[in-house]
Amino acid sequence: MTLEQRIARLEALEAIRQLKHRYLNACDLKEVETIRDCFATGPIVVDYEAVGRFEDRDSFVALYQSLACHPRVRDSHHGANPEIELLGEDHARGRWSLAYFNLDAETGATRRLGVMYDDEYHRIDGAWRIVATRSRILSSVLGRDETSSRPA
């Protein structure tokens, strides 16, 4: 492998890491257009188990917006342990673990999830985009934050 190929490989891996982190941060910050831009246009696959399966980014983003974009919904997505494999110059796949925390600030209800993502990425017009993402819930803990809850 030449030096140029090695540098291109490292740049691709870093761009994919940045893409996934941008997506997770946008979910926490409720930045709907940034979330949409992380996915390719046209046919894609978003398969998030209990949340549903989607075949285009707009239907997924619409559901995200209806569920998460409310002042009471507080989320924290922490992606870690990336395993990214370049399958070609413009195609890659990755596996990520996710520690997810959700708080309903009105009721104090909390949820912690341990999740495994399996993603596929394509470089389109020079930018990496998610073309498929699947998640599996590995663990789930429900609770209550008594300091932020109001009486039911």
PDB file of C-alpha atoms in Angstrom:
ATOM      1  CA  MET A   1       0.000   0.000   0.000  1.00  0.00           C
ATOM      2  CA  THR A   2       1.435   3.364  -0.985  1.00  0.00           C
ATOM      3  CA  LEU A   3       1.671   6.310   1.372  1.00  0.00           C
ATOM      4  CA  GLU A   4      -1.100   8.052  -0.572  1.00  0.00           C
ATOM      5  CA  GLN A   5      -3.363   5.006  -0.220  1.00  0.00           C
ATOM      6  CA  ARG A   6      -2.641   4.795   3.502  1.00  0.00           C
ATOM      7  CA  ILE A   7      -3.449   8.492   3.961  1.00  0.00           C
ATOM      8  CA  ALA A   8      -6.659   8.132   1.924  1.00  0.00           C
ATOM      9  CA  ARG A   9      -7.660   5.152   4.089  1.00  0.00           C
ATOM     10  CA  LEU A  10      -7.051   7.087   7.316  1.00  0.00           C
ATOM     11  CA  GLU A  11      -8.963  10.085   5.978  1.00  0.00           C
ATOM     12  CA  ALA A  12     -11.921   7.866   5.041  1.00  0.00           C
ATOM     13  CA  LEU A  13     -11.980   6.210   8.457  1.00  0.00           C
ATOM     14  CA  GLU A  14     -11.888   9.594  10.201  1.00  0.00           C
ATOM     15  CA  ALA A  15     -14.623  11.008   7.959  1.00  0.00           C
ATOM     16  CA  ILE A  16     -16.872   8.051   8.849  1.00  0.00           C
ATOM     17  CA  ARG A  17     -16.175   8.537  12.566  1.00  0.00           C
ATOM     18  CA  GLN A  18     -17.051  12.223  12.215  1.00  0.00           C
ATOM     19  CA  LEU A  19     -20.254  11.330  10.352  1.00  0.00           C
ATOM     20  CA  LYS A  20     -21.431   8.976  13.101  1.00  0.00           C
ATOM     21  CA  HIS A  21     -20.561  11.447  15.855  1.00  0.00           C
ATOM     22  CA  ARG A  22     -22.300  14.270  13.957  1.00  0.00           C
ATOM     23  CA  TYR A  23     -25.412  12.075  13.722  1.00  0.00           C
ATOM     24  CA  LEU A  24     -25.409  11.192  17.435  1.00  0.00           C
ATOM     25  CA  ASN A  25     -24.775  14.794  18.518  1.00  0.00           C
ATOM     26  CA  ALA A  26     -27.527  16.039  16.199  1.00  0.00           C
ATOM     27  CA  CYS A  27     -29.929  13.555  17.810  1.00  0.00           C
ATOM     28  CA  ASP A  28     -29.111  14.988  21.249  1.00  0.00           C
ATOM     29  CA  LEU A  29     -29.389  18.585  20.043  1.00  0.00           C
ATOM     30  CA  LYS A  30     -32.579  17.965  18.005  1.00  0.00           C
ATOM     31  CA  GLU A  31     -30.879  19.232  14.826  1.00  0.00           C
ATOM     32  CA  VAL A  32     -33.284  17.661  12.351  1.00  0.00           C
ATOM     33  CA  GLU A  33     -31.626  18.887   9.150  1.00  0.00           C
ATOM     34  CA  THR A  34     -28.212  17.671  10.299  1.00  0.00           C
ATOM     35  CA  ILE A  35     -29.712  14.247  11.024  1.00  0.00           C
ATOM     36  CA  ARG A  36     -31.298  14.178   7.557  1.00  0.00           C
ATOM     37  CA  ASP A  37     -27.990  15.170   5.925  1.00  0.00           C
ATOM     38  CA  CYS A  38     -26.156  12.250   7.565  1.00  0.00           C
ATOM     39  CA  PHE A  39     -28.156   9.848   5.377  1.00  0.00           C
ATOM     40  CA  ALA A  40     -28.009   9.343   1.634  1.00  0.00           C
ATOM     41  CA  THR A  41     -30.895  10.500  -0.500  1.00  0.00           C
ATOM     42  CA  GLY A  42     -32.991   7.835  -2.184  1.00  0.00           C
ATOM     43  CA  PRO A  43     -33.465   4.293  -0.924  1.00  0.00           C
ATOM     44  CA  ILE A  44     -31.776   3.536   2.404  1.00  0.00           C
ATOM     45  CA  VAL A  45     -32.479   1.207   5.317  1.00  0.00           C
ATOM     46  CA  VAL A  46     -33.024   2.367   8.887  1.00  0.00           C
ATOM     47  CA  ASP A  47     -34.003  -0.603  11.062  1.00  0.00           C
ATOM     48  CA  TYR A  48     -34.254   0.440  14.698  1.00  0.00           C
ATOM     49  CA  GLU A  49     -36.109  -2.559  16.163  1.00  0.00           C
ATOM     50  CA  ALA A  50     -38.924  -1.198  18.337  1.00  0.00           C
ATOM     51  CA  VAL A  51     -38.849   2.238  16.669  1.00  0.00           C
ATOM     52  CA  GLY A  52     -39.457   0.788  13.228  1.00  0.00           C
ATOM     53  CA  ARG A  53     -38.003   0.174   9.799  1.00  0.00           C
ATOM     54  CA  PHE A  54     -37.697   2.924   7.204  1.00  0.00           C
ATOM     55  CA  GLU A  55     -36.593   2.901   3.583  1.00  0.00           C
ATOM     56  CA  ASP A  56     -35.954   6.612   3.078  1.00  0.00           C
ATOM     57  CA  ARG A  57     -34.463   9.284   5.263  1.00  0.00           C
ATOM     58  CA  ASP A  58     -37.494  11.578   5.276  1.00  0.00           C
ATOM     59  CA  SER A  59     -39.878   9.040   6.824  1.00  0.00           C
ATOM     60  CA  PHE A  60     -37.288   8.222   9.501  1.00  0.00           C
ATOM     61  CA  VAL A  61     -36.618  11.897  10.247  1.00  0.00           C
ATOM     62  CA  ALA A  62     -40.358  12.614  10.444  1.00  0.00           C
ATOM     63  CA  LEU A  63     -40.800   9.945  13.117  1.00  0.00           C
ATOM     64  CA  TYR A  64     -37.703  11.151  14.993  1.00  0.00           C
ATOM     65  CA  GLN A  65     -39.069  14.691  14.960  1.00  0.00           C
ATOM     66  CA  SER A  66     -42.505  13.605  16.242  1.00  0.00           C
ATOM     67  CA  LEU A  67     -41.012  11.555  19.096  1.00  0.00           C
ATOM     68  CA  ALA A  68     -37.943  13.517  20.184  1.00  0.00           C
ATOM     69  CA  CYS A  69     -38.351  17.202  19.339  1.00  0.00           C
ATOM     70  CA  HIS A  70     -40.187  18.272  22.479  1.00  0.00           C
ATOM     71  CA  PRO A  71     -38.787  20.325  25.382  1.00  0.00           C
ATOM     72  CA  ARG A  72     -39.497  17.515  27.858  1.00  0.00           C
ATOM     73  CA  VAL A  73     -37.431  14.950  25.902  1.00  0.00           C
ATOM     74  CA  ARG A  74     -33.786  14.921  26.923  1.00  0.00           C
ATOM     75  CA  ASP A  75     -31.498  12.435  25.213  1.00  0.00           C
ATOM     76  CA  SER A  76     -27.856  11.478  25.448  1.00  0.00           C
ATOM     77  CA  HIS A  77     -26.251   9.249  22.807  1.00  0.00           C
ATOM     78  CA  HIS A  78     -22.668   8.057  23.401  1.00  0.00           C
ATOM     79  CA  GLY A  79     -21.250   6.010  20.536  1.00  0.00           C
ATOM     80  CA  ALA A  80     -18.076   4.046  21.211  1.00  0.00           C
ATOM     81  CA  ASN A  81     -15.927   1.107  20.171  1.00  0.00           C
ATOM     82  CA  PRO A  82     -16.088   1.692  16.412  1.00  0.00           C
ATOM     83  CA  GLU A  83     -15.055  -1.138  14.115  1.00  0.00           C
ATOM     84  CA  ILE A  84     -14.936   0.356  10.634  1.00  0.00           C
ATOM     85  CA  GLU A  85     -14.031  -1.685   7.583  1.00  0.00           C
ATOM     86  CA  LEU A  86     -13.408  -0.120   4.192  1.00  0.00           C
ATOM     87  CA  LEU A  87     -14.890  -2.406   1.531  1.00  0.00           C
ATOM     88  CA  GLY A  88     -13.822  -0.248  -1.398  1.00  0.00           C
ATOM     89  CA  GLU A  89     -12.887   3.311  -2.177  1.00  0.00           C
ATOM     90  CA  ASP A  90     -16.467   4.535  -1.603  1.00  0.00           C
ATOM     91  CA  HIS A  91     -18.068   1.794   0.499  1.00  0.00           C
ATOM     92  CA  ALA A  92     -17.620   0.867   4.163  1.00  0.00           C
ATOM     93  CA  ARG A  93     -19.365  -0.783   7.052  1.00  0.00           C
ATOM     94  CA  GLY A  94     -19.108  -0.202  10.759  1.00  0.00           C
ATOM     95  CA  ARG A  95     -20.162  -1.515  14.128  1.00  0.00           C
ATOM     96  CA  TRP A  96     -20.674   0.822  17.072  1.00  0.00           C
ATOM     97  CA  SER A  97     -21.856   0.377  20.625  1.00  0.00           C
ATOM     98  CA  LEU A  98     -24.235   2.990  21.970  1.00  0.00           C
ATOM     99  CA  ALA A  99     -24.969   4.001  25.537  1.00  0.00           C
ATOM    100  CA  TYR A 100     -28.298   5.816  25.374  1.00  0.00           C
ATOM    101  CA  PHE A 101     -30.002   7.748  28.165  1.00  0.00           C
ATOM    102  CA  ASN A 102     -33.455   9.306  27.904  1.00  0.00           C
ATOM    103  CA  LEU A 103     -35.219  11.534  30.425  1.00  0.00           C
ATOM    104  CA  ASP A 104     -38.797  12.768  30.299  1.00  0.00           C
ATOM    105  CA  ALA A 105     -38.251  16.053  32.148  1.00  0.00           C
ATOM    106  CA  GLU A 106     -41.949  16.371  32.971  1.00  0.00           C
ATOM    107  CA  THR A 107     -42.479  12.977  34.605  1.00  0.00           C
ATOM    108  CA  GLY A 108     -38.931  12.039  35.580  1.00  0.00           C
ATOM    109  CA  ALA A 109     -39.180   8.726  33.703  1.00  0.00           C
ATOM    110  CA  THR A 110     -35.772   7.513  32.542  1.00  0.00           C
ATOM    111  CA  ARG A 111     -34.561   4.836  30.185  1.00  0.00           C
ATOM    112  CA  ARG A 112     -31.041   3.519  29.653  1.00  0.00           C
ATOM    113  CA  LEU A 113     -30.247   1.333  26.692  1.00  0.00           C
ATOM    114  CA  GLY A 114     -27.204  -0.575  25.572  1.00  0.00           C
ATOM    115  CA  VAL A 115     -27.385  -0.783  21.781  1.00  0.00           C
ATOM    116  CA  MET A 116     -25.287  -2.230  18.969  1.00  0.00           C
ATOM    117  CA  TYR A 117     -25.371  -0.455  15.603  1.00  0.00           C
ATOM    118  CA  ASP A 118     -24.414  -2.102  12.313  1.00  0.00           C
ATOM    119  CA  ASP A 119     -24.004   0.544   9.610  1.00  0.00           C
ATOM    120  CA  GLU A 120     -23.154   0.775   5.932  1.00  0.00           C
ATOM    121  CA  TYR A 121     -21.705   3.913   4.382  1.00  0.00           C
ATOM    122  CA  HIS A 122     -21.178   5.173   0.840  1.00  0.00           C
ATOM    123  CA  ARG A 123     -19.093   8.117  -0.263  1.00  0.00           C
ATOM    124  CA  ILE A 124     -21.366  10.183  -2.492  1.00  0.00           C
ATOM    125  CA  ASP A 125     -20.037  13.264  -4.272  1.00  0.00           C
ATOM    126  CA  GLY A 126     -17.020  13.208  -1.963  1.00  0.00           C
ATOM    127  CA  ALA A 127     -18.960  12.973   1.337  1.00  0.00           C
ATOM    128  CA  TRP A 128     -19.674   9.852   3.390  1.00  0.00           C
ATOM    129  CA  ARG A 129     -23.348   9.135   4.095  1.00  0.00           C
ATOM    130  CA  ILE A 130     -25.203   6.418   5.971  1.00  0.00           C
ATOM    131  CA  VAL A 131     -27.022   4.098   3.546  1.00  0.00           C
ATOM    132  CA  ALA A 132     -28.062   1.437   6.057  1.00  0.00           C
ATOM    133  CA  THR A 133     -28.208   1.308   9.831  1.00  0.00           C
ATOM    134  CA  ARG A 134     -29.569  -1.405  12.065  1.00  0.00           C
ATOM    135  CA  SER A 135     -29.695  -1.392  15.828  1.00  0.00           C
ATOM    136  CA  ARG A 136     -30.146  -4.158  18.344  1.00  0.00           C
ATOM    137  CA  ILE A 137     -31.028  -3.422  21.948  1.00  0.00           C
ATOM    138  CA  LEU A 138     -28.707  -5.427  24.193  1.00  0.00           C
ATOM    139  CA  SER A 139     -29.923  -4.080  27.534  1.00  0.00           C
ATOM    140  CA  SER A 140     -32.690  -1.851  28.840  1.00  0.00           C
ATOM    141  CA  VAL A 141     -33.250  -0.291  32.265  1.00  0.00           C
ATOM    142  CA  LEU A 142     -36.263   1.856  33.134  1.00  0.00           C
ATOM    143  CA  GLY A 143     -36.233   4.189  36.106  1.00  0.00           C
ATOM    144  CA  ARG A 144     -37.291   7.495  37.557  1.00  0.00           C
ATOM    145  CA  ASP A 145     -35.389  10.667  38.351  1.00  0.00           C
ATOM    146  CA  GLU A 146     -37.148  11.831  41.486  1.00  0.00           C
ATOM    147  CA  THR A 147     -35.351  15.201  41.469  1.00  0.00           C
ATOM    148  CA  SER A 148     -36.895  16.288  38.163  1.00  0.00           C
ATOM    149  CA  SER A 149     -40.284  14.629  38.315  1.00  0.00           C
ATOM    150  CA  ARG A 150     -43.589  16.169  39.210  1.00  0.00           C
ATOM    151  CA  PRO A 151     -46.241  14.206  41.075  1.00  0.00           C
ATOM    152  CA  ALA A 152     -48.177  12.008  38.651  1.00  0.00           C
TER     153      ALA A 152
END
